[in-house]
Amino acid sequence: MTAVDDRPATPAGLPRRRGNPLLALLRNSWRQLTSMRTALVLLFLLAVAAIPGSVLPQRGVNPEDVRDFYTANPDLAPLLDRVGAFEAFSSVWFSAIYLLLFTSLIGCITPRLRDHVRALRARPPAVPKRLERLPQHVVLPASEGGTAAVAEMLRRRRWRVAVRGDEVSAEKGYLKETGNLIFHTSMVLVLIGVALGSWYGWHGNRLLVAGADQVFCNTRQQYAEFRLGPRVGDDLPRFCLQLDEFDARFLPNGQASSFNAKVTVDENGGAARQEEFSVNSPLRLDGANVYLLGHGYVPLIRYTDRFGGIQTSTVPFLTTGDIGLTSEGLAAFPDANVDPETGVRNPDLQVAFSGLYLPTAPQEPPFVRSEHPTEQNPLLDLVAYRGNLGLDAGIPGSVYQLDERQVRNGRLAEVGAKQLRIGESWTLDDGSIVEFVGTERYIVLSVRHDPGMMLLLVSSIGLVLGLMGSLFVRRRRVFVRLLPVGPADPDRGSPTDGSSLVEVAGLPRTEHPGFAAEFAQLVAAIGGRSGDAGTDPDAPVRAREGAE
């Protein structure tokens, strides 16, 4: 059998025109990218891509945890770092999914928004010729007022109404599509808010000890941990904080009841002022917010070396995480035992005390855990070390922990242990003395600036409202036709008294289990009765439910 080419013939001598394959490829790719299926796939991929950022430590949030992960996994960590697993939310692959989802949502929303605005401005569709084929249908005697009264009743019930002669079309439920568009638009705004916070936001953590000599100023050098967005320079907002008082209250079982920090604020070189803030009420400054993350104790340890030199350690002890605020820390004295005659510091005579602080120690040993976070029976358990602390080796270390490598290589030796209460002292073997003077309080601050926070709040509200509208609003239509007066015909539903009839039909555009009850209420209102017109066997009507 010979194939027949039924395409229109081209004039002789002219080549057949073909579409540009590149344009066709771009058009098909755009359609695939802006389809709902692609958007759902990209949203799923974005959730999967966020898993490494939630499971693995992130360099921008906690670089010390990344360093510890390197130490614990020397073979795996470089491979993960090569693919950006420790900076997941700023990696190339996460950004690619992020931008594709952003483009897909915009390409999906734009034409739908245009069509929705056009539908809102258009009149409801004309009444179909065969209303009896719709799922809900009833014929009943017409009430007074005709189509004008029916249209006014429907408008009072917030239906969009169009009157065409003896016919009335009404439509309701456009908030479903409006909510859908608000939901997707809010998702775009969420992405924009996250991008603004990532590019122009910054945050830093700082531990601040109470006292007149402990002042924190908003500079990069004074942060223990910080992260600046790529569009943020070094010119941070100018302010300084000094912790005057910290009040922490607890229940008898040790649960926290309230926290309140009183600080002195010097902002932009102006007059100093007093401010208070707590966990759920941050300190709001010009260009930054200060949040209270944690708190603890600073044991004041005074050390008098063999030459009479006196030094006091004010290094905070970090809590171990239990409810009693058991704390661990290190009091290091690298400048101890300096010969007053020569002024030479012997690195092999440096002193450090590794300690465990219990705000409320048990009455009987073992003293390893505090029973309450308040200072009811404070106890400081110290272990003394003498030797080279390793501070001059140029290797980064923590001021809160002893360098165990110096202990293992024998350059730092343990010289004793002692449990001290406030006011007690301990004389070491070389005649030096250590005293437990008392304690101070410290707080952990998080200073943050996120320009996308308000946008995220608004978009989150839009997500909830849009989702509610999309899920709970149903589109439906109602059609009313005033039938002409004709001869009595009981088989067709015409009344025997020759009065006019009205034909009412309803159509839910989506699955709507409650539409039958709503339609019955409309029929009762149209017929001027309070009951359901289709339930009275003596009424001169003909009712029908279900499509033929």
XYZ file of C-alpha atoms in Angstrom:
548
model
C 0.000 0.000 0.000
C 1.335 3.406 -0.975
C 1.317 6.113 1.682
C -0.621 9.224 0.769
C 0.760 12.646 1.743
C -2.284 14.735 2.669
C -0.279 17.851 3.629
C -1.041 20.973 1.584
C 1.111 21.290 -1.492
C 3.685 24.084 -1.689
C 4.126 26.166 -4.795
C 6.578 24.805 -7.339
C 10.132 25.876 -6.746
C 9.627 26.895 -3.079
C 11.034 24.742 -0.272
C 8.701 23.484 2.443
C 8.938 25.699 5.580
C 9.926 23.947 8.750
C 9.852 25.232 12.330
C 13.059 26.209 14.049
C 14.133 23.099 16.002
C 15.972 25.196 18.594
C 12.885 27.270 19.322
C 10.789 24.118 19.522
C 13.277 22.598 21.975
C 13.278 25.738 24.132
C 9.475 25.916 24.074
C 9.110 22.271 25.107
C 11.756 22.655 27.803
C 9.960 25.693 29.207
C 6.661 23.832 29.253
C 8.266 20.939 31.106
C 9.974 23.279 33.593
C 6.774 25.177 34.394
C 4.588 22.098 34.718
C 3.153 21.097 38.080
C 4.919 17.746 37.959
C 8.327 19.398 37.572
C 7.589 21.818 40.413
C 6.712 18.933 42.730
C 9.866 17.039 41.732
C 12.021 20.133 42.368
C 10.343 20.698 45.727
C 11.094 17.099 46.688
C 14.707 17.461 45.519
C 15.057 20.659 47.550
C 13.899 18.798 50.665
C 16.369 15.989 49.957
C 19.187 18.475 49.302
C 18.522 20.091 52.694
C 19.211 16.816 54.525
C 23.039 17.206 54.527
C 22.629 20.698 55.963
C 20.531 19.272 58.798
C 22.582 16.152 59.535
C 26.155 17.345 58.986
C 27.765 20.296 60.825
C 27.855 23.487 58.770
C 30.925 25.680 58.581
C 28.913 28.893 58.640
C 27.024 27.889 61.793
C 29.537 25.971 63.888
C 33.060 25.679 62.469
C 34.272 23.884 65.606
C 31.903 20.978 64.926
C 33.246 20.772 61.358
C 36.771 20.582 62.737
C 35.739 17.829 65.148
C 34.101 15.940 62.271
C 37.399 16.154 60.367
C 39.203 14.725 63.381
C 36.730 11.869 63.812
C 36.431 11.070 60.067
C 39.738 11.939 58.376
C 38.939 9.944 55.221
C 35.275 10.852 54.729
C 35.411 14.543 55.679
C 37.536 15.720 52.682
C 35.194 13.964 50.254
C 32.150 15.592 51.818
C 33.871 18.963 51.853
C 34.716 18.616 48.153
C 31.022 18.394 47.242
C 30.053 21.217 49.613
C 28.344 19.102 52.264
C 29.642 21.358 55.069
C 28.215 24.417 53.282
C 25.113 22.748 51.910
C 22.824 25.754 51.685
C 25.345 27.780 49.672
C 26.586 24.926 47.468
C 26.225 24.870 43.694
C 23.824 21.937 43.599
C 21.510 23.396 46.244
C 21.513 26.779 44.506
C 20.734 25.123 41.164
C 17.657 23.354 42.581
C 16.674 26.541 44.367
C 16.824 28.657 41.184
C 15.063 26.037 39.056
C 12.220 25.841 41.570
C 12.041 29.630 41.696
C 11.836 29.826 37.886
C 9.307 26.998 37.696
C 6.990 28.644 40.210
C 7.112 32.020 38.464
C 6.513 30.414 35.067
C 3.580 28.467 36.500
C 2.009 31.345 38.410
C 2.174 34.050 35.727
C -0.202 32.515 33.126
C -2.544 31.211 35.824
C -2.739 34.666 37.396
C -3.556 36.197 34.023
C -6.286 33.627 33.367
C -7.704 34.041 36.871
C -7.952 37.831 36.549
C -9.643 37.367 33.189
C -12.126 34.909 34.730
C -12.909 37.283 37.593
C -13.711 40.066 35.163
C -15.834 37.847 32.923
C -19.537 37.212 33.477
C -20.719 33.781 34.615
C -21.432 31.462 31.661
C -24.823 31.333 29.972
C -27.511 28.944 31.153
C -27.250 25.542 29.389
C -30.140 24.462 27.222
C -30.701 21.119 28.988
C -30.642 21.912 32.702
C -32.133 18.528 33.547
C -28.796 16.918 32.737
C -26.991 18.664 35.564
C -26.382 16.793 38.844
C -28.835 18.955 40.800
C -32.124 19.911 39.132
C -35.570 20.993 40.295
C -38.649 22.666 38.808
C -40.951 24.646 41.114
C -43.518 27.409 40.933
C -41.941 30.823 40.488
C -42.154 33.327 43.305
C -42.904 36.996 42.915
C -40.249 39.260 41.461
C -39.030 36.942 38.706
C -35.358 36.840 37.757
C -34.593 40.197 39.423
C -35.616 38.830 42.833
C -33.609 35.638 42.246
C -30.519 37.642 41.236
C -30.784 39.902 44.296
C -31.118 36.894 46.612
C -28.024 35.288 45.121
C -26.000 38.505 45.392
C -26.871 38.733 49.088
C -25.377 35.263 49.449
C -22.162 36.478 47.738
C -22.680 34.777 44.384
C -21.411 36.361 41.176
C -24.566 36.846 39.136
C -25.351 37.508 35.475
C -28.916 38.095 34.261
C -29.758 37.378 30.633
C -33.459 37.946 30.036
C -35.403 35.232 31.836
C -32.218 33.388 32.819
C -29.872 33.841 35.760
C -26.340 32.423 35.972
C -24.480 32.452 39.283
C -21.021 31.261 40.229
C -19.198 30.985 43.515
C -15.900 29.644 44.837
C -13.288 31.697 42.993
C -11.402 31.953 46.271
C -10.222 28.401 45.642
C -8.091 29.481 42.695
C -7.223 32.718 44.496
C -5.980 30.721 47.480
C -4.016 28.428 45.183
C -2.303 31.421 43.579
C -1.645 33.023 46.978
C -0.096 29.772 48.178
C 2.262 29.500 45.190
C 3.068 33.212 45.253
C 3.906 32.912 48.944
C 6.289 30.080 48.120
C 8.093 32.408 45.715
C 8.219 35.076 48.427
C 9.654 32.503 50.849
C 12.445 31.784 48.381
C 13.072 35.510 47.945
C 13.125 36.005 51.728
C 15.609 33.178 52.181
C 17.789 34.652 49.419
C 17.725 38.114 51.017
C 18.665 36.650 54.390
C 21.478 34.633 52.826
C 22.948 37.504 50.800
C 22.456 40.491 53.073
C 22.012 38.879 56.498
C 24.609 38.136 59.137
C 24.769 36.655 62.595
C 27.316 36.040 65.312
C 27.498 34.393 68.735
C 29.229 35.855 71.741
C 29.564 34.858 75.381
C 29.259 37.883 77.660
C 30.313 37.870 81.322
C 28.734 40.186 83.874
C 30.984 42.959 85.102
C 32.036 46.504 84.440
C 35.213 45.425 82.627
C 33.370 43.034 80.278
C 32.082 45.021 77.299
C 31.116 43.603 73.938
C 31.162 45.802 70.834
C 29.713 44.734 67.509
C 32.870 43.962 65.528
C 33.883 40.784 63.744
C 36.910 40.322 66.007
C 34.786 40.070 69.155
C 32.571 37.231 67.949
C 33.337 33.646 68.881
C 31.374 32.481 65.818
C 30.008 34.596 63.021
C 28.731 34.379 59.485
C 28.395 37.264 57.054
C 26.421 37.137 53.834
C 28.351 37.609 50.580
C 26.814 41.089 50.171
C 27.706 42.211 53.711
C 30.847 44.235 54.286
C 32.804 44.887 57.465
C 30.776 47.959 58.359
C 28.454 46.406 60.944
C 26.027 48.440 63.075
C 27.817 50.274 65.853
C 26.775 49.351 69.378
C 28.302 48.048 72.598
C 26.741 45.935 75.355
C 27.646 45.442 79.004
C 25.894 42.827 81.127
C 24.866 44.440 84.404
C 22.701 41.705 85.894
C 21.242 38.361 84.915
C 18.281 36.876 86.746
C 17.411 33.201 86.244
C 14.565 31.611 88.170
C 13.809 27.924 88.470
C 11.109 25.671 89.850
C 11.899 23.325 92.759
C 12.430 20.458 90.292
C 15.055 22.464 88.400
C 12.943 23.471 85.433
C 13.520 27.029 84.266
C 10.682 29.505 84.791
C 12.125 32.823 83.572
C 15.305 34.506 82.362
C 15.999 38.229 82.266
C 19.159 40.083 81.314
C 19.794 43.735 82.178
C 22.379 45.422 79.972
C 23.817 48.856 79.323
C 23.595 49.772 75.640
C 25.759 52.344 73.891
C 24.386 52.645 70.353
C 25.924 54.743 67.570
C 28.022 56.691 70.044
C 24.957 58.131 71.783
C 24.083 58.268 75.445
C 24.187 54.928 77.260
C 20.833 53.512 78.300
C 19.531 50.559 80.290
C 17.669 47.775 78.523
C 16.206 44.400 79.469
C 15.525 41.351 77.324
C 14.687 37.676 77.753
C 14.429 34.474 75.740
C 11.179 35.281 73.956
C 11.687 39.052 73.915
C 14.943 39.946 72.143
C 16.753 43.252 72.378
C 15.952 45.163 69.180
C 18.621 47.600 68.080
C 19.105 49.675 64.962
C 20.229 47.121 62.384
C 20.352 44.009 64.589
C 18.476 41.944 67.151
C 20.118 40.419 70.209
C 18.773 37.061 71.380
C 19.454 35.240 74.634
C 20.560 31.670 73.929
C 22.018 30.355 77.171
C 23.656 31.137 80.488
C 26.031 29.709 83.033
C 28.594 30.419 85.725
C 32.092 31.877 85.779
C 34.155 30.553 88.713
C 36.586 33.255 89.834
C 39.886 31.452 90.465
C 42.799 33.424 91.928
C 46.292 31.995 91.565
C 49.382 33.193 93.473
C 52.586 31.748 92.003
C 55.841 30.962 93.749
C 57.138 34.491 93.149
C 54.035 36.157 94.607
C 52.480 37.103 91.283
C 48.677 37.163 91.439
C 46.374 36.410 88.534
C 42.616 35.804 88.412
C 40.856 33.652 85.865
C 37.437 34.802 84.636
C 36.987 32.169 81.936
C 33.411 30.808 81.795
C 32.732 27.162 82.499
C 30.501 25.638 79.822
C 27.489 23.618 80.901
C 27.422 19.902 80.157
C 23.736 19.947 79.231
C 22.121 18.564 82.359
C 19.311 20.335 84.163
C 21.510 21.210 87.156
C 23.944 23.354 85.105
C 26.950 21.178 85.831
C 29.826 23.006 84.141
C 33.295 22.183 82.884
C 36.094 24.581 82.108
C 39.750 25.510 82.261
C 41.572 28.177 84.226
C 44.915 28.672 82.469
C 47.780 30.838 83.732
C 50.422 30.931 80.969
C 52.197 33.921 82.570
C 52.627 32.234 85.955
C 55.984 31.923 87.674
C 57.651 34.798 85.845
C 60.964 35.658 87.560
C 60.486 39.221 88.899
C 64.223 39.928 88.595
C 64.727 38.876 84.983
C 61.123 39.132 83.747
C 61.631 35.909 81.791
C 58.715 33.519 81.469
C 59.557 29.858 81.701
C 57.103 27.965 79.422
C 57.707 24.785 81.372
C 56.326 26.353 84.562
C 52.945 27.320 83.186
C 49.931 26.316 85.284
C 46.365 25.323 84.423
C 43.427 23.984 86.387
C 40.849 21.758 84.743
C 37.659 22.078 86.732
C 34.142 20.833 87.274
C 31.708 23.281 88.866
C 28.555 22.137 90.670
C 26.140 24.954 91.660
C 24.377 22.572 94.069
C 26.651 19.701 94.972
C 25.260 16.551 96.629
C 25.700 16.183 100.350
C 27.642 12.966 99.873
C 30.139 11.927 97.145
C 30.452 11.288 94.281
C 30.462 14.950 93.242
C 29.907 14.575 89.527
C 26.517 16.191 88.931
C 24.689 19.237 90.272
C 21.293 18.674 91.850
C 19.860 22.124 91.076
C 20.834 25.003 88.734
C 20.854 27.606 91.538
C 23.865 28.016 93.823
C 22.661 26.288 96.987
C 25.825 24.298 97.716
C 28.510 25.389 95.231
C 31.546 23.155 94.809
C 34.570 23.470 92.497
C 36.528 20.302 91.704
C 39.989 21.217 90.361
C 42.806 19.190 88.832
C 46.127 21.079 88.664
C 48.606 20.777 85.772
C 52.104 22.246 85.457
C 54.310 22.388 82.394
C 54.055 23.654 78.829
C 50.445 24.394 77.892
C 51.257 24.391 74.175
C 49.980 27.912 73.644
C 53.136 28.996 71.816
C 52.971 26.209 69.207
C 50.714 28.203 66.884
C 48.101 25.439 66.797
C 44.498 26.671 67.253
C 42.913 25.418 70.437
C 40.009 26.003 72.775
C 40.256 28.229 75.842
C 37.712 26.004 77.560
C 39.618 22.703 77.307
C 43.067 21.460 78.159
C 45.304 20.396 75.267
C 45.460 16.647 75.888
C 48.352 16.283 73.436
C 50.619 18.096 75.875
C 49.607 15.620 78.561
C 50.203 12.606 76.327
C 53.654 13.745 75.246
C 54.680 14.410 78.858
C 55.189 18.164 78.525
C 52.266 18.814 80.880
C 51.924 16.857 84.117
C 49.191 16.556 86.709
C 50.311 17.780 90.131
C 47.206 17.245 92.262
C 43.441 17.547 92.698
C 41.299 19.352 95.225
C 37.658 20.186 95.904
C 37.071 23.781 96.955
C 34.110 25.719 98.230
C 33.772 29.480 97.977
C 36.445 31.172 100.103
C 38.671 28.089 100.400
C 42.260 27.881 99.131
C 44.696 25.153 98.114
C 48.475 25.235 98.485
C 50.331 23.292 95.790
C 53.609 21.409 96.173
C 55.684 24.370 94.979
C 54.130 26.762 97.469
C 51.801 28.436 95.010
C 48.216 29.011 96.155
C 44.893 28.753 94.310
C 41.701 30.254 95.761
C 38.051 29.870 94.837
C 36.938 33.491 95.218
C 33.324 33.254 93.997
C 31.304 33.222 90.807
C 29.881 35.551 88.183
C 27.122 34.940 85.651
C 27.495 34.837 81.903
C 25.018 34.742 79.023
C 25.318 33.520 75.455
C 24.168 36.084 72.895
C 23.161 35.638 69.279
C 23.267 38.897 67.341
C 21.391 38.628 64.060
C 20.297 40.738 61.143
C 17.948 39.133 58.625
C 16.414 41.542 56.073
C 14.137 38.795 54.762
C 12.513 38.022 58.130
C 9.443 40.238 57.647
C 8.979 38.905 54.126
C 9.188 35.362 55.466
C 6.569 36.156 58.100
C 4.161 37.642 55.553
C 4.726 34.799 53.097
C 4.222 32.183 55.814
C 0.868 33.734 56.686
C 0.057 33.754 52.977
C 0.970 30.072 52.734
C -1.470 29.158 55.495
C -4.295 31.347 54.212
C -3.775 30.265 50.624
C -3.698 26.610 51.583
C -6.919 26.974 53.590
C -8.645 28.665 50.670
C -7.391 26.051 48.253
C -8.525 23.135 50.404
C -11.825 24.298 51.862
C -13.378 26.486 49.147
C -15.381 24.716 46.414
C -16.303 26.157 43.046
C -19.946 25.682 42.064
C -22.515 27.116 39.673
C -26.268 27.628 39.826
C -28.551 28.285 36.848
C -32.106 29.586 37.015
C -34.520 29.770 34.086
C -38.005 31.279 34.222
C -40.214 28.973 32.156
C -42.977 30.513 30.064
C -46.585 30.079 31.129
C -48.220 27.198 29.246
C -51.126 24.795 29.489
C -51.335 22.584 32.524
C -49.278 19.423 32.021
C -48.671 17.395 35.198
C -46.303 15.072 33.327
C -43.985 18.035 32.520
C -44.346 19.640 35.903
C -46.689 22.487 34.844
C -49.077 23.546 37.609
C -52.782 23.114 37.044
C -53.529 26.759 37.869
C -51.526 28.007 34.873
C -48.908 29.984 36.927
C -45.278 30.274 35.765
C -42.496 27.870 36.718
C -38.848 28.328 37.504
C -36.217 25.728 36.651
C -33.151 25.578 38.922
C -30.035 23.485 38.377
C -26.667 23.261 40.118
C -23.232 22.060 39.140
C -20.247 21.665 41.502
C -17.002 22.291 39.610
C -15.047 20.186 42.098
C -15.921 17.409 44.525
C -18.272 19.004 47.043
C -20.223 16.644 49.373
C -22.195 19.531 50.897
C -23.425 20.984 47.620
C -26.755 19.105 47.725
C -27.680 20.722 51.054
C -26.586 24.163 49.827
C -28.602 23.692 46.632
C -31.669 22.712 48.654
C -31.378 25.949 50.681
C -31.146 28.000 47.487
C -34.200 26.236 46.043
C -36.154 26.950 49.214
C -35.121 30.627 49.053
C -36.027 30.896 45.368
C -39.409 29.243 45.909
C -40.166 31.437 48.940
C -40.347 28.457 51.338
C -38.257 27.521 54.323
C -38.122 23.780 53.656
C -36.641 21.661 50.905
C -38.826 21.890 47.813
C -38.032 18.412 46.705
C -39.268 16.658 49.850
C -42.967 17.547 49.796
C -44.862 14.935 47.748
C -47.896 17.242 47.401
C -45.899 20.184 45.960
C -46.436 20.698 42.218
C -42.757 20.297 41.333
C -40.545 17.804 39.656
C -37.124 17.294 41.262
C -34.191 15.279 40.057
C -30.728 14.533 41.386
C -27.976 12.821 39.470
C -26.923 13.149 35.853
C -28.637 11.078 33.194
